[in-house]
Short mmCIF file of C-alpha atoms in Angstrom, two decimals:
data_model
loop_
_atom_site.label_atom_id
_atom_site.label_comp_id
_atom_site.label_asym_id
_atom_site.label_seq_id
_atom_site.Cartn_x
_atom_site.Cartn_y
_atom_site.Cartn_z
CA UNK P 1 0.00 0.00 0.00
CA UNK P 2 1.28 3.26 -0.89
CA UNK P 3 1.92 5.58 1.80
CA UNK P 4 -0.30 8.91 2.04
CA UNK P 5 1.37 11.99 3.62
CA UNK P 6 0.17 15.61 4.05
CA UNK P 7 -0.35 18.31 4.08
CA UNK P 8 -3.66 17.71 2.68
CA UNK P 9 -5.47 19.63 -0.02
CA UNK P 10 -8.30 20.99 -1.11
CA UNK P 11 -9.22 19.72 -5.03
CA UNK P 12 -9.40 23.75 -5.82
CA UNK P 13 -5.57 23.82 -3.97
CA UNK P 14 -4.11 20.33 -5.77
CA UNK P 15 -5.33 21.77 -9.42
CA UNK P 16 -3.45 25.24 -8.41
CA UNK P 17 -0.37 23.50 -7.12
CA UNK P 18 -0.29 21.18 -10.69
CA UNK P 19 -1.59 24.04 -12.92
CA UNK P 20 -3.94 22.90 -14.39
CA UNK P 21 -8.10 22.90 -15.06
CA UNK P 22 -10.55 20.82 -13.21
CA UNK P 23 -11.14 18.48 -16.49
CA UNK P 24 -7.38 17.37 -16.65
CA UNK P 25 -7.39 16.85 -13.04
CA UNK P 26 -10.30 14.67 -12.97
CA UNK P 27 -8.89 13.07 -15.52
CA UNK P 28 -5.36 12.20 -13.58
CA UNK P 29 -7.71 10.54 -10.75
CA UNK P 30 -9.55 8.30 -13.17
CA UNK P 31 -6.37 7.55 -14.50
CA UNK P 32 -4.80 6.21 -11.13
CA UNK P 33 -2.10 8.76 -11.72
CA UNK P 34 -3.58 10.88 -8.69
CA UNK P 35 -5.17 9.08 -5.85
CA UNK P 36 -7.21 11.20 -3.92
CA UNK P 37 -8.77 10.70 0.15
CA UNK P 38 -11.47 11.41 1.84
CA UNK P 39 -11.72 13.65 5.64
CA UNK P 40 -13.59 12.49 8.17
CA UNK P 41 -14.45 14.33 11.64
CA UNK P 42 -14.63 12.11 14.55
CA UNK P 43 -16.73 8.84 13.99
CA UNK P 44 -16.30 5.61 15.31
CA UNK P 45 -14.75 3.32 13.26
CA UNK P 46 -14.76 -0.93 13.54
CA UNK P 47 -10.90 -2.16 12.33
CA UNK P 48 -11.39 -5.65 11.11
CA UNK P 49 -9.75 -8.35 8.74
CA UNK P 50 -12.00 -9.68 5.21
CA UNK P 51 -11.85 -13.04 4.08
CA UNK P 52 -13.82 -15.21 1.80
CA UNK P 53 -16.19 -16.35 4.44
CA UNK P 54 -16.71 -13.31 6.21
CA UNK P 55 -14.97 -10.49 8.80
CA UNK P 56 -12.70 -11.26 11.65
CA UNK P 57 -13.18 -8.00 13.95
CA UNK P 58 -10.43 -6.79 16.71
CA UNK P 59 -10.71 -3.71 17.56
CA UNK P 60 -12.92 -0.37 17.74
CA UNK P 61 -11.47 3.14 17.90
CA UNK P 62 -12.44 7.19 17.39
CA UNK P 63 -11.04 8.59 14.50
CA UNK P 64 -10.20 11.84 13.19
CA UNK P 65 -8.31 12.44 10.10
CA UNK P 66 -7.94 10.77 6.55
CA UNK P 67 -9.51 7.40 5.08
CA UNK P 68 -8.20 5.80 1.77
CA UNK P 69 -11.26 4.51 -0.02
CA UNK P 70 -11.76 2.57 -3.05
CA UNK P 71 -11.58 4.29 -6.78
CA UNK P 72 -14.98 3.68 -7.38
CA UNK P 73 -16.03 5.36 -4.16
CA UNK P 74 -13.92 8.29 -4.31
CA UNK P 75 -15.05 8.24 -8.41
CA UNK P 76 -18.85 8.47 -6.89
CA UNK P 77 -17.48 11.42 -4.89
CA UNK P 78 -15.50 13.46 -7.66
CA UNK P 79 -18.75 13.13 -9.68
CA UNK P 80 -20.03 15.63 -6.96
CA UNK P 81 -22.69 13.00 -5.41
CA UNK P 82 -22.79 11.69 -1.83
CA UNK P 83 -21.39 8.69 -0.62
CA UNK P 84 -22.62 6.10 1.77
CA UNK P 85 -20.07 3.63 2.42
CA UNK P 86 -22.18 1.00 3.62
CA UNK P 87 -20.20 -2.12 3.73
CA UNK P 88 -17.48 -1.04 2.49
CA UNK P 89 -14.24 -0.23 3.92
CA UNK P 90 -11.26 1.81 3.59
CA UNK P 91 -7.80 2.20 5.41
CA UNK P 92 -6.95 4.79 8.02
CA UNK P 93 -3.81 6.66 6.99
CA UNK P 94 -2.55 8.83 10.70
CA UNK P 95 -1.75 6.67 13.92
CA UNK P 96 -2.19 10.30 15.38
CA UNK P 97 -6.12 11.01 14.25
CA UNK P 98 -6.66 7.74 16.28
CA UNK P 99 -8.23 7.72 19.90
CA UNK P 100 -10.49 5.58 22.39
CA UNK P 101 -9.14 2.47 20.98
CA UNK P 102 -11.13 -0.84 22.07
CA UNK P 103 -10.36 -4.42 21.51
CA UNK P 104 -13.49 -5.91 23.16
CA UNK P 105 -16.54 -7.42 21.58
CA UNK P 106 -18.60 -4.39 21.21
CA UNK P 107 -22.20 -5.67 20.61
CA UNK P 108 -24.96 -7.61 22.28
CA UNK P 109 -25.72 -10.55 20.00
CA UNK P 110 -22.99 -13.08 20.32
CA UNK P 111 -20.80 -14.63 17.10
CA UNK P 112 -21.56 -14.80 13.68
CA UNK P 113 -22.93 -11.99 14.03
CA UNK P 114 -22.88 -11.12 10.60
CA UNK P 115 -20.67 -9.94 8.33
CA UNK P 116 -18.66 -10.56 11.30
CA UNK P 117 -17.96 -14.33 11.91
CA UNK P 118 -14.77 -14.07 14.27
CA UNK P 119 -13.34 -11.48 16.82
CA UNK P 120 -9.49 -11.25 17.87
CA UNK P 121 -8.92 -8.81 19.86
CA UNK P 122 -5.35 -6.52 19.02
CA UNK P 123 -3.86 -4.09 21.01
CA UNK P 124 -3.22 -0.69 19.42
CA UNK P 125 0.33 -0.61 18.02
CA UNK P 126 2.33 1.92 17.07
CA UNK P 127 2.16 2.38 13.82
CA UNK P 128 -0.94 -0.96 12.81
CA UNK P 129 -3.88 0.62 11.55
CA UNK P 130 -2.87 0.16 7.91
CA UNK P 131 -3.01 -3.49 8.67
CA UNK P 132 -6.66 -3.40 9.07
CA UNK P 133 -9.71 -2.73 7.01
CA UNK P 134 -11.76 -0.28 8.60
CA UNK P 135 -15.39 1.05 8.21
CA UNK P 136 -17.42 3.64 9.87
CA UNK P 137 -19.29 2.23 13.10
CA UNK P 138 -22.01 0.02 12.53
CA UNK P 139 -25.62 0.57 14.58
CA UNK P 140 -27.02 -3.16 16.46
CA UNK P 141 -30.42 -2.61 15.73
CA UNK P 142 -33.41 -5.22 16.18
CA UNK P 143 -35.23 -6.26 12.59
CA UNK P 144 -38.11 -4.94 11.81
CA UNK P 145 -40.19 -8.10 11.70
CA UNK P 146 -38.23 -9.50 14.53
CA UNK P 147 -39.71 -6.27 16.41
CA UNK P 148 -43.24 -6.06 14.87
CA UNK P 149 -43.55 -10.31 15.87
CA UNK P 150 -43.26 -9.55 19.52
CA UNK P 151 -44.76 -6.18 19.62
CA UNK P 152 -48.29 -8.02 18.30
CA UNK P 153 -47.58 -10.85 20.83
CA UNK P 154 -47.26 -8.57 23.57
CA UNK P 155 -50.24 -6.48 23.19
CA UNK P 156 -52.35 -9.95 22.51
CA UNK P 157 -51.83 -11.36 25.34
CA UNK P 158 -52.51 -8.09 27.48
CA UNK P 159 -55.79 -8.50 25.39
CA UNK P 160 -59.42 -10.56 25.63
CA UNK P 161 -57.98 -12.17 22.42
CA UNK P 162 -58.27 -15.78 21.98
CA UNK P 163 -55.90 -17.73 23.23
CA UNK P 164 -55.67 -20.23 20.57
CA UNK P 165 -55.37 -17.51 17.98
CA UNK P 166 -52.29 -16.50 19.82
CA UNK P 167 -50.78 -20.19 20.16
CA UNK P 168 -49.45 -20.08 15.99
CA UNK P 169 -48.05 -16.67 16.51
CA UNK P 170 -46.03 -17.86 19.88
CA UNK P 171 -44.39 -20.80 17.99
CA UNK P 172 -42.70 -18.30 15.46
CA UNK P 173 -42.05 -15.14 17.80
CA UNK P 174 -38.23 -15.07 18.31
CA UNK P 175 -37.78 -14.84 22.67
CA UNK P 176 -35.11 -12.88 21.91
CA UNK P 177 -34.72 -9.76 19.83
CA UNK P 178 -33.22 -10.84 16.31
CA UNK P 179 -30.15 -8.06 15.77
CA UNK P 180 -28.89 -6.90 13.07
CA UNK P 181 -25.66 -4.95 12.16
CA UNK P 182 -27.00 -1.36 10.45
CA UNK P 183 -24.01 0.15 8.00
CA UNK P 184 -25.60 3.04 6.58
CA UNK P 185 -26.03 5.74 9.71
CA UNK P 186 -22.21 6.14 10.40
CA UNK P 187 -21.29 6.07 7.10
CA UNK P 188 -21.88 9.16 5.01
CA UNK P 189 -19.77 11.12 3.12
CA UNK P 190 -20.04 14.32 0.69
CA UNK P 191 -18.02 15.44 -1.92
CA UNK P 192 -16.16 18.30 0.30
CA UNK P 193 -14.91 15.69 2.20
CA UNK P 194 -12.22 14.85 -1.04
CA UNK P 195 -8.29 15.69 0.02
CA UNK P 196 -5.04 14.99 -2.24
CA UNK P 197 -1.96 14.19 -0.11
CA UNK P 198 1.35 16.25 -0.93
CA UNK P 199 2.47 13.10 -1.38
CA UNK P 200 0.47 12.09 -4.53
CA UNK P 201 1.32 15.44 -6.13
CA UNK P 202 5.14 14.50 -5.53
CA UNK P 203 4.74 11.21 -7.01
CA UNK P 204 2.66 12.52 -10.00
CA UNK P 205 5.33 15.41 -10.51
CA UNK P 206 8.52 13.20 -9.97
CA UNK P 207 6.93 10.73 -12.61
CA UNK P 208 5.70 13.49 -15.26
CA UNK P 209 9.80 14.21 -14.89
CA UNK P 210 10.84 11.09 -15.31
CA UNK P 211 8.37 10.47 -18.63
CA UNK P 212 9.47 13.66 -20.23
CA UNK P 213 12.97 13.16 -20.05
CA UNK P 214 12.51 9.75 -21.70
CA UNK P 215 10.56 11.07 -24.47
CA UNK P 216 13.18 13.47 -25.25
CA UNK P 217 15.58 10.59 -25.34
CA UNK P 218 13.55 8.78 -26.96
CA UNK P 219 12.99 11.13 -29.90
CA UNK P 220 16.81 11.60 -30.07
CA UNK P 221 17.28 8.15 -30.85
CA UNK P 222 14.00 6.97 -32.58
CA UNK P 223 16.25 5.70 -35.37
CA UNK P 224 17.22 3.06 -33.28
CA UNK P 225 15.82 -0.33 -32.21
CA UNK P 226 15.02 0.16 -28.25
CA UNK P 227 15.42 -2.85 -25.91
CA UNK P 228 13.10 -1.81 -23.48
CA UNK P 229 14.61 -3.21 -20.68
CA UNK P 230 17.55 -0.74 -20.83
CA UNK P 231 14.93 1.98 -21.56
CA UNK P 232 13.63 1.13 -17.91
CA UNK P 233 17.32 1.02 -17.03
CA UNK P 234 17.44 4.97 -18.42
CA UNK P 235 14.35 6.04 -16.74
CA UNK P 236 16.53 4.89 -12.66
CA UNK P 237 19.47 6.45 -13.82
CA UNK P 238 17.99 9.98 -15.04
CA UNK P 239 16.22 10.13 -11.53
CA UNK P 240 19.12 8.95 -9.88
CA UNK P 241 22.24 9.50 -11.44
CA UNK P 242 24.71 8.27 -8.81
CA UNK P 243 22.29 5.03 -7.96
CA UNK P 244 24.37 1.88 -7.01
CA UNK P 245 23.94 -1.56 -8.89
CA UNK P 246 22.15 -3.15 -5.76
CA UNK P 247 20.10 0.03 -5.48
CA UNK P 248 18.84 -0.12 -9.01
CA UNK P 249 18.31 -3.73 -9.02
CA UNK P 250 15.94 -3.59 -5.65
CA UNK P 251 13.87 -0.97 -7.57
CA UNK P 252 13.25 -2.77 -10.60
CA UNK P 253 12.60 -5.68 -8.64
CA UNK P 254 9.66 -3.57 -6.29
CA UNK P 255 8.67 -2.44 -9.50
CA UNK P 256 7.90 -6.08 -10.58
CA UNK P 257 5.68 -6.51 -7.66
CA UNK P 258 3.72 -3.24 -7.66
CA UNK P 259 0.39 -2.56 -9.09
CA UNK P 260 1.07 1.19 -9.83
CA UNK P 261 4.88 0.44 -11.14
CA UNK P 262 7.42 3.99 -11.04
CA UNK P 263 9.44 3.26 -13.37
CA UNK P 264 7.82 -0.43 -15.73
CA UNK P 265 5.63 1.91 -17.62
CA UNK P 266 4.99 -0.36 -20.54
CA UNK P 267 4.53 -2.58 -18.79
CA UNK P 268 7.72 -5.57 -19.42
CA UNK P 269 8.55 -7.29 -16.32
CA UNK P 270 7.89 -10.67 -15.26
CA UNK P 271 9.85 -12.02 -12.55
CA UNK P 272 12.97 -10.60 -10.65
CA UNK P 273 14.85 -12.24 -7.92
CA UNK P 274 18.30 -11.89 -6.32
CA UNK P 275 19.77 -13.64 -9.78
CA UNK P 276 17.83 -12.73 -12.67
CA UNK P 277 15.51 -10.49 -14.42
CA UNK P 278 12.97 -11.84 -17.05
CA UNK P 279 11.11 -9.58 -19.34
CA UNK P 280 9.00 -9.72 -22.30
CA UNK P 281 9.02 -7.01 -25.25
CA UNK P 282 5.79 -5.69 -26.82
CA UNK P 283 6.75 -7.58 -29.51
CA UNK P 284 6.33 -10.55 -27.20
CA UNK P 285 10.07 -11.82 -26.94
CA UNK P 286 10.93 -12.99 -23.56
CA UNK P 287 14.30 -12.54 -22.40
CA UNK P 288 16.45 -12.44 -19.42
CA UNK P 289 19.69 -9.96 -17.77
CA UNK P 290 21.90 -11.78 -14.79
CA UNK P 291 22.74 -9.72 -12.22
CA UNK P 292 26.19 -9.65 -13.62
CA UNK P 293 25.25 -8.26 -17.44
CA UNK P 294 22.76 -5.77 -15.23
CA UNK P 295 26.00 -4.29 -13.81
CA UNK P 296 27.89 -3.67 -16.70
CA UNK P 297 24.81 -2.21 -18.41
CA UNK P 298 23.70 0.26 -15.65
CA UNK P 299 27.60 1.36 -15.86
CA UNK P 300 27.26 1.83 -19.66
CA UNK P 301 23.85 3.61 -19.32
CA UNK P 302 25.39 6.02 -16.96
CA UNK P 303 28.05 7.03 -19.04
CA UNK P 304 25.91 7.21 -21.73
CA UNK P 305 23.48 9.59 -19.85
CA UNK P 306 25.79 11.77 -18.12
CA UNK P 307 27.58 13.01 -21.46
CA UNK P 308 23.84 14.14 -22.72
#
């Protein structure tokens, strides 16, 4: 997970700081190239782990500060309409914003209690709450037939009613109020609640950098076949110039793994370990570098680059 930093900005202060109109800028978030949050004042907030059978919960907290939500929910909210997360869930993103922290059961009926099928409680840590899926507060409410079943069977047998007519209605009353777990009072958000993090415009900026210098190389030597992989090679060195071999090889190697990759634009990588890198071309030719060819390359591209 990438890691969100402030200050935080207003949408009107992020196109300012970026120059540019509210169309392009919209445009950068559908793109992924801009990642925006939302602000929340304090709400409660139940931290939990998802699974394919359900939610293991283990802790409840107060929290003030900012929420990373999913594209299509912060998409919802940069098409100016509300948002009620429901269900859903983000991440919290300040250990500071985070207060009242509970690792207890909080409600009455006992497990499943659904979504939530387990509870382990976890002490707050210092720096954990990205570990955990969190969504605003649910309400334990009873259902609404649940409630209306007992309500009738209460005031018929304070009644003259029957007592036989009351019999059938006794053997499907619930003795004990069915609960359910409410997601939608806690849970709303509005389109001024939208913040970009300094940290996405620095990402966005250092890789708009990083692209332009590349197409400037790139035009410079159109007339030659490119090998992508040393392309990617370029891109470390022009952002770091005096990057080590181990260095280098790390970041093409986190690159590999990412979803949102710095510097694999095309995307070419398949697999990188401590030996080898394999790629494959747009052309669809796999190859592979050792670790030892990588080293005399990154030398050559440096020279190369620093007498440009």
């Amino acid at each position: 997970m990438k890691k969100m930093e402030g200050p935080w900005y207003t949408l009107d202060d992020a196109q300012e700081k970026l120059g540019i109109n509210r169309s392009e800028f919209t445009h950068l978030v559908s793109e992924g190239q801009i990642q925006p949050v939302v602000y929340t004042r304090p709400r409660r907030f139940l931290l939990f782990r998802r699974s394919d059978k359900g939610w293991t919960g283990v802790a409840t907290c107060d929290y003030r500060g900012h929420l990373i939500l999913h594209h299509s929910c912060i998409t919802q909210l940069m098409d100016g309409e509300e948002l009620t997360v429901g269900t859903g869930s983000g991440i919290l993103c300040e250990e500071q914003g985070v207060s009242s922290w509970a690792s207890a059961y909080p409600f009455e009926k006992p497990l499943p209690h659904e979504p939530l099928i387990d509870w382990n409680s976890m002490k707050q840590e210092a720096t954990g709450i990205s570990k955990y899926a969190a969504t605003p507060f649910p309400e334990e409410y009873e259902h609404v037939v649940s409630h209306l079943t007992r309500t009738i069977l209460e005031i018929s047998k304070k009644s003259k009613i029957d007592q036989s007519l009351i019999e059938p209605l006794e053997k499907v009353a619930p003795t004990e109020p069915y609960l359910k777990l409410g997601f939608k009072k806690n849970s709303l958000f509005i389109p001024g609640n939208l913040r970009i993090p300094a940290s996405e415009l620095t990402r966005y900026q250092r890789a708009s950098t990083v692209q332009a210098a590349i197409a400037q190389a790139g035009n410079q030597t159109s007339n030659k076949r490119e090998n992508q992989l040393h392309t990617l090679i370029e891109r470390i060195v022009r952002e770091n110039p005096s990057i080590t071999a181990k260095e280098a090889w790390q970041l093409i190697e986190r690159d590999c793994k990412a979803d949102e990759p710095l510097f694999d634009h095309d995307p070419i990588l398949l697999m990188v370990d401590s030996l080898c890198i394999e790629w494959e071309s747009r052309q669809n030719h796999k190859s592979s570098l050792k670790y030892s060819s990588f080293v005399s390359q990154l030398t050559k591209t440096k020279k190369r680059v620093a007498t440009k």
